[in-house]
Short mmCIF file of C-alpha atoms and ligand atoms in Angstrom, two decimals:
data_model
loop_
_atom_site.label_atom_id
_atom_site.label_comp_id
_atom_site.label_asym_id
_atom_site.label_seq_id
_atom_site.Cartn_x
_atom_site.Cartn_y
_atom_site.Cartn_z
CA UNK A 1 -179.37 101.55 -112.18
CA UNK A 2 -179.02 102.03 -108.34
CA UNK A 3 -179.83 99.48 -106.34
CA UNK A 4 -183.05 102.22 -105.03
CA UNK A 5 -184.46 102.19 -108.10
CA UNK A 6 -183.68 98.79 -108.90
CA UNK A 7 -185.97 97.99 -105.59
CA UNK A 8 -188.35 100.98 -105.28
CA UNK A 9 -191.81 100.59 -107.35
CA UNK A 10 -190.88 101.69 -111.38
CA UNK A 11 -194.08 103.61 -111.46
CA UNK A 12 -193.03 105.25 -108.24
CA UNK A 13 -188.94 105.90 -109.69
CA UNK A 14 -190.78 107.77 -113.09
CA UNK A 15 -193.26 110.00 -111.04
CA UNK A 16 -193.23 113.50 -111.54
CA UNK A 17 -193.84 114.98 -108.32
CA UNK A 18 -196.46 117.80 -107.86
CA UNK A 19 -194.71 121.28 -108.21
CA UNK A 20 -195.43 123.13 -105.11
CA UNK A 21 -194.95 126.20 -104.88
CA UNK A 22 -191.49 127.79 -104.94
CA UNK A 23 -189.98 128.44 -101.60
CA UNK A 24 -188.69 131.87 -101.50
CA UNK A 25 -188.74 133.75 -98.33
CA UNK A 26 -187.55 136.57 -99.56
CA UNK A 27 -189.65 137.69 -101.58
CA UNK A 28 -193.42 138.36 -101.44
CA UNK A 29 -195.83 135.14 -102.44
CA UNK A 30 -198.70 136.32 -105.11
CA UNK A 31 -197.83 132.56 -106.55
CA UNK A 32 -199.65 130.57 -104.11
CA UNK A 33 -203.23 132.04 -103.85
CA UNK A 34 -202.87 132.57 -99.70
CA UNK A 35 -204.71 134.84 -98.46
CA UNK A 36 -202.36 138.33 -97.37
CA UNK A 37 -203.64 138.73 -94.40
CA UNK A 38 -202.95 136.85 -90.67
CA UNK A 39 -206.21 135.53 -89.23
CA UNK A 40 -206.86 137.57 -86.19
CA UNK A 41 -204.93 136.74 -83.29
CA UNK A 42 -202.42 134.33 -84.82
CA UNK A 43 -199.40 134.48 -82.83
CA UNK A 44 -197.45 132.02 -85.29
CA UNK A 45 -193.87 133.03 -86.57
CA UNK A 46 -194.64 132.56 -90.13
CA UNK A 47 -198.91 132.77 -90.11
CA UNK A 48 -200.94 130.24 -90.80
CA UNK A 49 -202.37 132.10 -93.84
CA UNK A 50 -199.22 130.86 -95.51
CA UNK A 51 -198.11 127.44 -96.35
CA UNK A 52 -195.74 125.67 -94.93
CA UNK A 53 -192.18 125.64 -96.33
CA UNK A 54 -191.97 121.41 -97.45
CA UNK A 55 -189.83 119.69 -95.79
CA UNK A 56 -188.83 122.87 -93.63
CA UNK A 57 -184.88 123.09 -93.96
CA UNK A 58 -184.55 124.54 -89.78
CA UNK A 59 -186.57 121.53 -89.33
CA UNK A 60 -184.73 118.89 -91.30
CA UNK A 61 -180.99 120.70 -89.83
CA UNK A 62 -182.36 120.73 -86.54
CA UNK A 63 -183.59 116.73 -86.31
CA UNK A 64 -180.15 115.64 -88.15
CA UNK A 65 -178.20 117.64 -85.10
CA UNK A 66 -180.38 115.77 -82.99
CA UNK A 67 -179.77 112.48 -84.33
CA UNK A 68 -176.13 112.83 -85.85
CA UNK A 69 -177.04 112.28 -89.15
CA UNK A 70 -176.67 114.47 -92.60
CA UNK A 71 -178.99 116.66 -93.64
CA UNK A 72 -179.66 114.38 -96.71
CA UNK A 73 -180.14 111.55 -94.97
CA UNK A 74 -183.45 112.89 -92.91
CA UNK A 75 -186.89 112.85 -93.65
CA UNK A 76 -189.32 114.81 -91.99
CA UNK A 77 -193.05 113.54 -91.35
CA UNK A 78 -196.13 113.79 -89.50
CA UNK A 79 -194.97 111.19 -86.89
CA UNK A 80 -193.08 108.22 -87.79
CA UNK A 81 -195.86 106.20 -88.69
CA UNK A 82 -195.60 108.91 -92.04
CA UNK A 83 -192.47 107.50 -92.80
CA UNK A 84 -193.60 103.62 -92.31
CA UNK A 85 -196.71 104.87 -94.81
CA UNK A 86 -194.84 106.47 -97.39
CA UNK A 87 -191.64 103.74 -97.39
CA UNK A 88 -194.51 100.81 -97.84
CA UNK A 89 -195.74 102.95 -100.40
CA UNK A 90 -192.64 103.58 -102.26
CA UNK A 91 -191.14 99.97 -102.41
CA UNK A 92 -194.04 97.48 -102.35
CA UNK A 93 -196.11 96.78 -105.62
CA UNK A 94 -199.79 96.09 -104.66
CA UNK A 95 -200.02 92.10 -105.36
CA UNK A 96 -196.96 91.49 -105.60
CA UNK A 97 -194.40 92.60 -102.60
CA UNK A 98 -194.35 92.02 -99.31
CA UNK A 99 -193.32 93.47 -95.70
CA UNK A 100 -191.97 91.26 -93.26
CA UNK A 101 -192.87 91.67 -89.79
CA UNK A 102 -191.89 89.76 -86.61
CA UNK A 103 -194.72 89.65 -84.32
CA UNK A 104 -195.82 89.97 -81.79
CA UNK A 105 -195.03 94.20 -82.86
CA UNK A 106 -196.09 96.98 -83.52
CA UNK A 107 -199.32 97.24 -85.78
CA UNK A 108 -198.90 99.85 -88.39
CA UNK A 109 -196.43 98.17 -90.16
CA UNK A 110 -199.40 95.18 -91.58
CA UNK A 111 -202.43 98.37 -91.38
CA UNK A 112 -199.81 100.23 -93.94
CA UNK A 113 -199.09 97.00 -96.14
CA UNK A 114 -202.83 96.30 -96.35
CA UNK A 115 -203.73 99.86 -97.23
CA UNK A 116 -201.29 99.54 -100.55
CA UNK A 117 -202.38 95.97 -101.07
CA UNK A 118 -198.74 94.46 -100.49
CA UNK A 119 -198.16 91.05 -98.02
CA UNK A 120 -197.33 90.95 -95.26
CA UNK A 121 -194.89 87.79 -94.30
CA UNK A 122 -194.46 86.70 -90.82
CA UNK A 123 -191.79 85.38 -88.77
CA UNK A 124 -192.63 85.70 -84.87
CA UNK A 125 -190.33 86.70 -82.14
CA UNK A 126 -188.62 84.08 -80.19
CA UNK A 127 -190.87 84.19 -77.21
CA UNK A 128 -188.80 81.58 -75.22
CA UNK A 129 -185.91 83.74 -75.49
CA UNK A 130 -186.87 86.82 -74.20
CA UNK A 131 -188.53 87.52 -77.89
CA UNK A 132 -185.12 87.73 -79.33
CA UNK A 133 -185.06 88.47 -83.31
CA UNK A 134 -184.86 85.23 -85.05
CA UNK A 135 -182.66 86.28 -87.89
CA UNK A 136 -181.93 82.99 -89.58
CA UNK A 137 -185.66 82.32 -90.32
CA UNK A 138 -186.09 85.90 -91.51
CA UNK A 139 -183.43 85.16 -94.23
CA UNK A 140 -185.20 82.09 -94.91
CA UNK A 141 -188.11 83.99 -95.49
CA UNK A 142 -187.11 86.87 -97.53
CA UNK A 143 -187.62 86.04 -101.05
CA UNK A 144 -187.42 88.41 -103.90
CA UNK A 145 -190.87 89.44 -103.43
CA UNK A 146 -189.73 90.90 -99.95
CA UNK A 147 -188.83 94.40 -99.95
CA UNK A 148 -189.21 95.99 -96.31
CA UNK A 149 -188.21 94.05 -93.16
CA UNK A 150 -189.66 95.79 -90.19
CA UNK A 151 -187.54 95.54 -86.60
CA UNK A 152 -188.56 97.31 -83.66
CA UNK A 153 -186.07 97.98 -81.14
CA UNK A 154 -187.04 98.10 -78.56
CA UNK A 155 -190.42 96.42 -79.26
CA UNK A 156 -193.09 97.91 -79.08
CA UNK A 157 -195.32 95.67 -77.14
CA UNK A 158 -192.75 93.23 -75.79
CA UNK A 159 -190.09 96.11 -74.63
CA UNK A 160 -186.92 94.56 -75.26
CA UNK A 161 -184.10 95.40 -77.20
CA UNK A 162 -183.47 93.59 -80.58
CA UNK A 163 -179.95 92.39 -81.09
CA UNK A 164 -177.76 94.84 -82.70
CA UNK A 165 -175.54 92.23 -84.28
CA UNK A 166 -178.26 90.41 -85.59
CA UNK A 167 -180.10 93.75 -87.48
CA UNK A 168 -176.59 94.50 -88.75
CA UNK A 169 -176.48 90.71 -90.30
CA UNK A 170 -179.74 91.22 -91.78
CA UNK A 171 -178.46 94.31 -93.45
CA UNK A 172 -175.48 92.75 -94.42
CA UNK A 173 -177.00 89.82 -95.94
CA UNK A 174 -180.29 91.74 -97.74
CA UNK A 175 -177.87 94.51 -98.95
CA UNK A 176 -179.36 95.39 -102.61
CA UNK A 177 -182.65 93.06 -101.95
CA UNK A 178 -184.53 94.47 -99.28
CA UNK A 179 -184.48 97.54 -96.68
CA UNK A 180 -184.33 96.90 -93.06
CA UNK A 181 -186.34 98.93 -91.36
CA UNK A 182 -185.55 99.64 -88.05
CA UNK A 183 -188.15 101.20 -85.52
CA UNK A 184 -186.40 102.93 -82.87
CA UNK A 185 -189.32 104.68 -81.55
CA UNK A 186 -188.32 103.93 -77.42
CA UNK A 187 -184.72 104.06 -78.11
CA UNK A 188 -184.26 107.11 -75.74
CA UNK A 189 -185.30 104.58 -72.83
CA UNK A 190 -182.63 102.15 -73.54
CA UNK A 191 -179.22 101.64 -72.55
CA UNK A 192 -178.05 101.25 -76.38
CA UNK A 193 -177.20 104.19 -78.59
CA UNK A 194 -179.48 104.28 -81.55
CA UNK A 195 -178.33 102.47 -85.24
CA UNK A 196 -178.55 105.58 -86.87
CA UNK A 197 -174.52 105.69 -87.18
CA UNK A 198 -174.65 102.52 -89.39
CA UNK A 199 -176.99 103.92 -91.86
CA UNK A 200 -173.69 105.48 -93.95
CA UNK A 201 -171.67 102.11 -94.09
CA UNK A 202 -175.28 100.08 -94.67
CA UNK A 203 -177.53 102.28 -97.03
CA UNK A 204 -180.09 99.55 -96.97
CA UNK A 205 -180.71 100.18 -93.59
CA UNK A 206 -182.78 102.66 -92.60
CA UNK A 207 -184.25 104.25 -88.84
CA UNK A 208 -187.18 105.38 -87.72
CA UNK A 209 -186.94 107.96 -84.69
CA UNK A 210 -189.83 109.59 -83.66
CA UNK A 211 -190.62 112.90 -80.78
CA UNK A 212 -193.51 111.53 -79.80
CA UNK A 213 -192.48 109.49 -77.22
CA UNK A 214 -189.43 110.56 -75.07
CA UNK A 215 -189.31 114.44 -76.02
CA UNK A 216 -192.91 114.69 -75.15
CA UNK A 217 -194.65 115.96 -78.20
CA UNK A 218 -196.69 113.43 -79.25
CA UNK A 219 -199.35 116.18 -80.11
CA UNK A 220 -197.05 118.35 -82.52
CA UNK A 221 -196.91 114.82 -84.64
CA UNK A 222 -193.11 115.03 -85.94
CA UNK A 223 -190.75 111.93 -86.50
CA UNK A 224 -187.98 111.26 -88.77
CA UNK A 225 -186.79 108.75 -91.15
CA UNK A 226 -182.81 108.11 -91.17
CA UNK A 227 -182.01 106.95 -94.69
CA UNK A 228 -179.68 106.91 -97.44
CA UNK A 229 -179.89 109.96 -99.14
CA UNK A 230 -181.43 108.01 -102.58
CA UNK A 231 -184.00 106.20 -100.08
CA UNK A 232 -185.22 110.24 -98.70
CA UNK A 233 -185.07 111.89 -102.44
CA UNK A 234 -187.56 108.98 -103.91
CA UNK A 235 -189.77 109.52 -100.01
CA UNK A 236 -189.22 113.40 -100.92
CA UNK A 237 -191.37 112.94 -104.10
CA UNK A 238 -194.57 111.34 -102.57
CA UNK A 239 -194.96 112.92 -99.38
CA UNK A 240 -197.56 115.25 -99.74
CA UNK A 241 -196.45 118.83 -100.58
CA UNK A 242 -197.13 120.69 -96.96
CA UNK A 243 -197.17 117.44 -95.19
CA UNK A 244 -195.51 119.68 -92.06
CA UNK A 245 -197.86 122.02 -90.03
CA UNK A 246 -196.21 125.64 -89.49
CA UNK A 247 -197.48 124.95 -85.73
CA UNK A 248 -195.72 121.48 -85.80
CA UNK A 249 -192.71 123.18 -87.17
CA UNK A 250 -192.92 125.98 -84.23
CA UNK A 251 -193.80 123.51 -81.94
CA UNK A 252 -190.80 121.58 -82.24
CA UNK A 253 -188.03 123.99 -82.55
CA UNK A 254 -188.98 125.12 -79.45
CA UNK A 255 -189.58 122.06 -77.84
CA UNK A 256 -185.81 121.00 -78.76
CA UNK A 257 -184.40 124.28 -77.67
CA UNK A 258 -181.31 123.21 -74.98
CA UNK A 259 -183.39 123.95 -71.64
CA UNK A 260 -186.77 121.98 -73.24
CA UNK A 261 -184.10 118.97 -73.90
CA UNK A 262 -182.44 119.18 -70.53
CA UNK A 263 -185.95 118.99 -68.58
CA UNK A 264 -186.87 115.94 -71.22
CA UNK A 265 -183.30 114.25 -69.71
CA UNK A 266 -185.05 114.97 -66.39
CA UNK A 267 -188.43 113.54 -66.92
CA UNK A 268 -186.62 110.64 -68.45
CA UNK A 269 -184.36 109.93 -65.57
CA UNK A 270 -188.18 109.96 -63.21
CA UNK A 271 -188.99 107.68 -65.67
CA UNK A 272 -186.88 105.16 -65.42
CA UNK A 273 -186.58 105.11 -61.82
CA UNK A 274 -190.49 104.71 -61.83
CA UNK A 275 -189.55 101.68 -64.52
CA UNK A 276 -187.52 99.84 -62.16
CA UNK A 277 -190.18 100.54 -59.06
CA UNK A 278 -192.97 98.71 -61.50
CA UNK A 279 -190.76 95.82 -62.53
CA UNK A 280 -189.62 95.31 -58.72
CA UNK A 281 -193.19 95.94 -57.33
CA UNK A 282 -195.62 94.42 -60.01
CA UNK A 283 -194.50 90.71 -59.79
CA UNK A 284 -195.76 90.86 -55.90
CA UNK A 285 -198.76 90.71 -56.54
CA UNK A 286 -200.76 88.06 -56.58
CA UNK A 287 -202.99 88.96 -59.46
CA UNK A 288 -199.93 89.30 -61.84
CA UNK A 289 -198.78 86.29 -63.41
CA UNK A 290 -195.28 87.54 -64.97
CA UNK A 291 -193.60 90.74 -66.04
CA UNK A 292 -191.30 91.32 -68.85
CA UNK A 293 -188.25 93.49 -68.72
CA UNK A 294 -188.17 96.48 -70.64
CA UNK A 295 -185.62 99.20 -72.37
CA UNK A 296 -188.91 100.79 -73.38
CA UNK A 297 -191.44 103.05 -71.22
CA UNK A 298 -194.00 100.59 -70.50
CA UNK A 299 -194.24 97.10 -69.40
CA UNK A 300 -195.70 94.27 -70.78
CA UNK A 301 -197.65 92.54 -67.66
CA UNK A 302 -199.48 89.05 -67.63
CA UNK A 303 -202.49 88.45 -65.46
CA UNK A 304 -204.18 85.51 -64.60
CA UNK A 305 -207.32 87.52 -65.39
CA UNK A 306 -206.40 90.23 -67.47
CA UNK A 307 -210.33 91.58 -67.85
CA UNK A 308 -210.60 91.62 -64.31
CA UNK A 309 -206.88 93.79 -63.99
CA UNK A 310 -208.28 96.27 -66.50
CA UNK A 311 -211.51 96.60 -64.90
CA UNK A 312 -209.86 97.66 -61.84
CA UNK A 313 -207.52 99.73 -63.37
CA UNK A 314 -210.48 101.60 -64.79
CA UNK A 315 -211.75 101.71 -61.30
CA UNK A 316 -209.16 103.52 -60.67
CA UNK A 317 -209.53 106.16 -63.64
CA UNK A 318 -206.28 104.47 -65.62
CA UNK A 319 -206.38 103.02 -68.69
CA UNK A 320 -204.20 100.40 -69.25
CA UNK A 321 -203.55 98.66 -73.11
CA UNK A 322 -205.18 95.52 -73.84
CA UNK A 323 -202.09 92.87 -75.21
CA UNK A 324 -203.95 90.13 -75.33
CA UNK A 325 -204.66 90.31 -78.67
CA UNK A 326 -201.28 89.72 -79.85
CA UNK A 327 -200.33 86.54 -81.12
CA UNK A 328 -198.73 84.52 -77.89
CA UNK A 329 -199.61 87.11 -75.64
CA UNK A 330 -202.43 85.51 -74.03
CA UNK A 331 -203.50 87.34 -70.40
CA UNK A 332 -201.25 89.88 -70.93
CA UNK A 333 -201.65 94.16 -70.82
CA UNK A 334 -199.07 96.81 -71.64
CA UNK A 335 -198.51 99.41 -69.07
CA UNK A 336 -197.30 102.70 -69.39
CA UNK A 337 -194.89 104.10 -66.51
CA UNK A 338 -196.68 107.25 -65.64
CA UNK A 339 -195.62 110.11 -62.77
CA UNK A 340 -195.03 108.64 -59.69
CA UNK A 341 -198.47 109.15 -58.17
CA UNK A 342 -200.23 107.02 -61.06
CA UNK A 343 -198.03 104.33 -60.77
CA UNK A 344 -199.13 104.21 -57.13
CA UNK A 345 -202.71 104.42 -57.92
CA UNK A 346 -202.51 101.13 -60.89
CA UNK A 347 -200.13 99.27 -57.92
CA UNK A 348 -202.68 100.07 -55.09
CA UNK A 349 -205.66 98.87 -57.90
CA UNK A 350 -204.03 95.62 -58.46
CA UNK A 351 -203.01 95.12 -55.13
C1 PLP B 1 -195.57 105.16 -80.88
C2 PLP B 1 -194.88 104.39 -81.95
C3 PLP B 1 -194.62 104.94 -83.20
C4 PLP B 1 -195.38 106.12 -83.71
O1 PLP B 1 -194.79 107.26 -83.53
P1 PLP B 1 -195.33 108.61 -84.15
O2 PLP B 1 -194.04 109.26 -84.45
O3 PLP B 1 -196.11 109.25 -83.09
O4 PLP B 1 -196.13 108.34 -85.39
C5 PLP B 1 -193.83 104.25 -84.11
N1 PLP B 1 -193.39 103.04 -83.81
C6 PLP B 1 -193.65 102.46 -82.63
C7 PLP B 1 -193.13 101.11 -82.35
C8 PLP B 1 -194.42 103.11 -81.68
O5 PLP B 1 -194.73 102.48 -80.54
#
């Protein structure tokens, strides 16, 4: 048996999925009880009185051009948190397996595990060294109970970069025992080409990229799961049937045409510029207690009075996102680098 099925949930490995159904554009659909008629004034390609085609092939084609990745290799969902649902759902047993996790991170990755009733284990960022992945302690932690290993890179709320030699060792080393799951949700921001290219010579590695972030279309919900192809066929069956809107699909393809990319490079290069003004400006003043450095698009600030930096945030009609929640993270918010006038505005607020 592969080593995918040998780790994926049995009961998961014998589903039959739900026939949808059949895909066949050319012909005309009296097998799928749609309505024949357009609702008035759709301007969609397709119309939205049809259903979707699952997992749209343009789609899938376009996203693995985008990344440099096969076809196979791609799954298509609403957002990446989709994919973080549906892997959680495919590999962990409820009462039995667990996620591991390496706070302080991103919180879908425990909401997910707690929805299907799987573990989550915990082995926390090295704070005192920049929050640097403590790989040694994750293998120490990753029993046979453990089959997803969550990284984000960067981290989303700390901002740096994970390193790459270390995520490759945990591959290495969990090869046939767990998937490493690695969240590269900010990678666009950072000066490190994404892992995707390793996911060929380390199938039990696997990527997470998502558009939401720095192509702008957080609203058309689309992300992608890099995979080996066995990882996306067993994904493939549980997904649900039309889990991609025709608007999404519309949405994207033109919002990854070559001119919409070339103005994202633009925004991105504003971006960062506005990145390094926040990191040189914010630790003048005297309310802020310490910034972080980030590869990501925000900044993870500490205050000596955090409510009191929010509150005049607010003031100043931002929001800003409460971090102190986090474990170790005491006084501290996550910013997000805005257009150049915002950032202005928060630094004037907290000035
Ligand atoms: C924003 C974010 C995501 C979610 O992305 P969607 O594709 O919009 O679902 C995933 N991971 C991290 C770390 C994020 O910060």
């Amino acid at each position: 048996m592969s080593w995918v099925r040998e780790l994926a949930r049995p009961d998961i490995v014998a589903l039959k999925p739900y026939e949808h159904a059949s895909w066949e554009p050319g012909l005309e659909r009296l097998h799928a009880n749609e309505l024949p008629w357009r609702p008035a004034d759709d301007d969609s390609a397709a119309g939205l009185n049809r259903y979707p085609e699952p997992q749209p092939r343009a789609l899938v084609e376009r996203l693995a051009q985008l990344y440099s990745v096969a076809p196979a290799s791609v799954l298509v969902g609403r957002g990446s948190d989709e994919a973080i649902d549906l892997l959680t759902r495919a590999f962990c047993r409820a009462g039995h397996d667990s996620v591991l996790i390496c706070p302080p991170t991103f919180g879908m990755y425990s909401v997910c595990a707690r929805i299907q009733g799987a573990q989550v284990a915990q082995v926390p960022l090295l704070a005192a060294d920049g929050f640097a992945l403590d790989a040694e302690a994750v293998l120490g932690c990753c029993g046979p109970g453990v089959k997803l290993v969550f990284l984000c890179s960067p981290n989303n709320p700390t901002g740096n970069l994970l390193e790459e030699a270390a995520i490759l060792r945990l591959g290495r080393e969990l090869a046939g025992r767990a998937l490493v799951v690695v969240d590269e949700a900010y990678v666009e921001f950072a000066d490190r080409p994404s892992l995707a290219r390793k996911v060929a010579q380390l199938p039990n590695l696997a990527i997470l990229r998502t558009l939401s972030k720095a192509y702008g279309l957080a609203g058309a919900r689309c992300g992608a799961l890099i995979a080996d192809p066995e990882v996306i066929a067993l994904l493939r069956k549980i997904i649900p049937p039309y889990a991609i809107p025709q608007l999404t699909l519309e949405a994207v393809l033109h919002g990854l045409r070559p001119a919409a990319l070339d103005a994202a490079r633009a925004n991105r290069q504003v971006l960062l510029a506005e990145r390094r003004r926040l990191l040189t400006a914010l630790p003048h003043l005297a309310r802020v207690g310490r910034v972080w450095p980030s590869e990501a698009n925000f900044l993870l600030t500490q205050f000596a009075d955090a409510g009191a930096a929010l509150a005049r945030a607010r003031e100043a009609s931002l929001l800003v996102r409460d971090a102190r929640g986090y474990p170790g993270l005491a006084g501290a918010l996550r910013v997000t680098v805005g257009t150049p006038e915002q950032n202005g505005r928060l630094l004037e607020a907290w000035g």
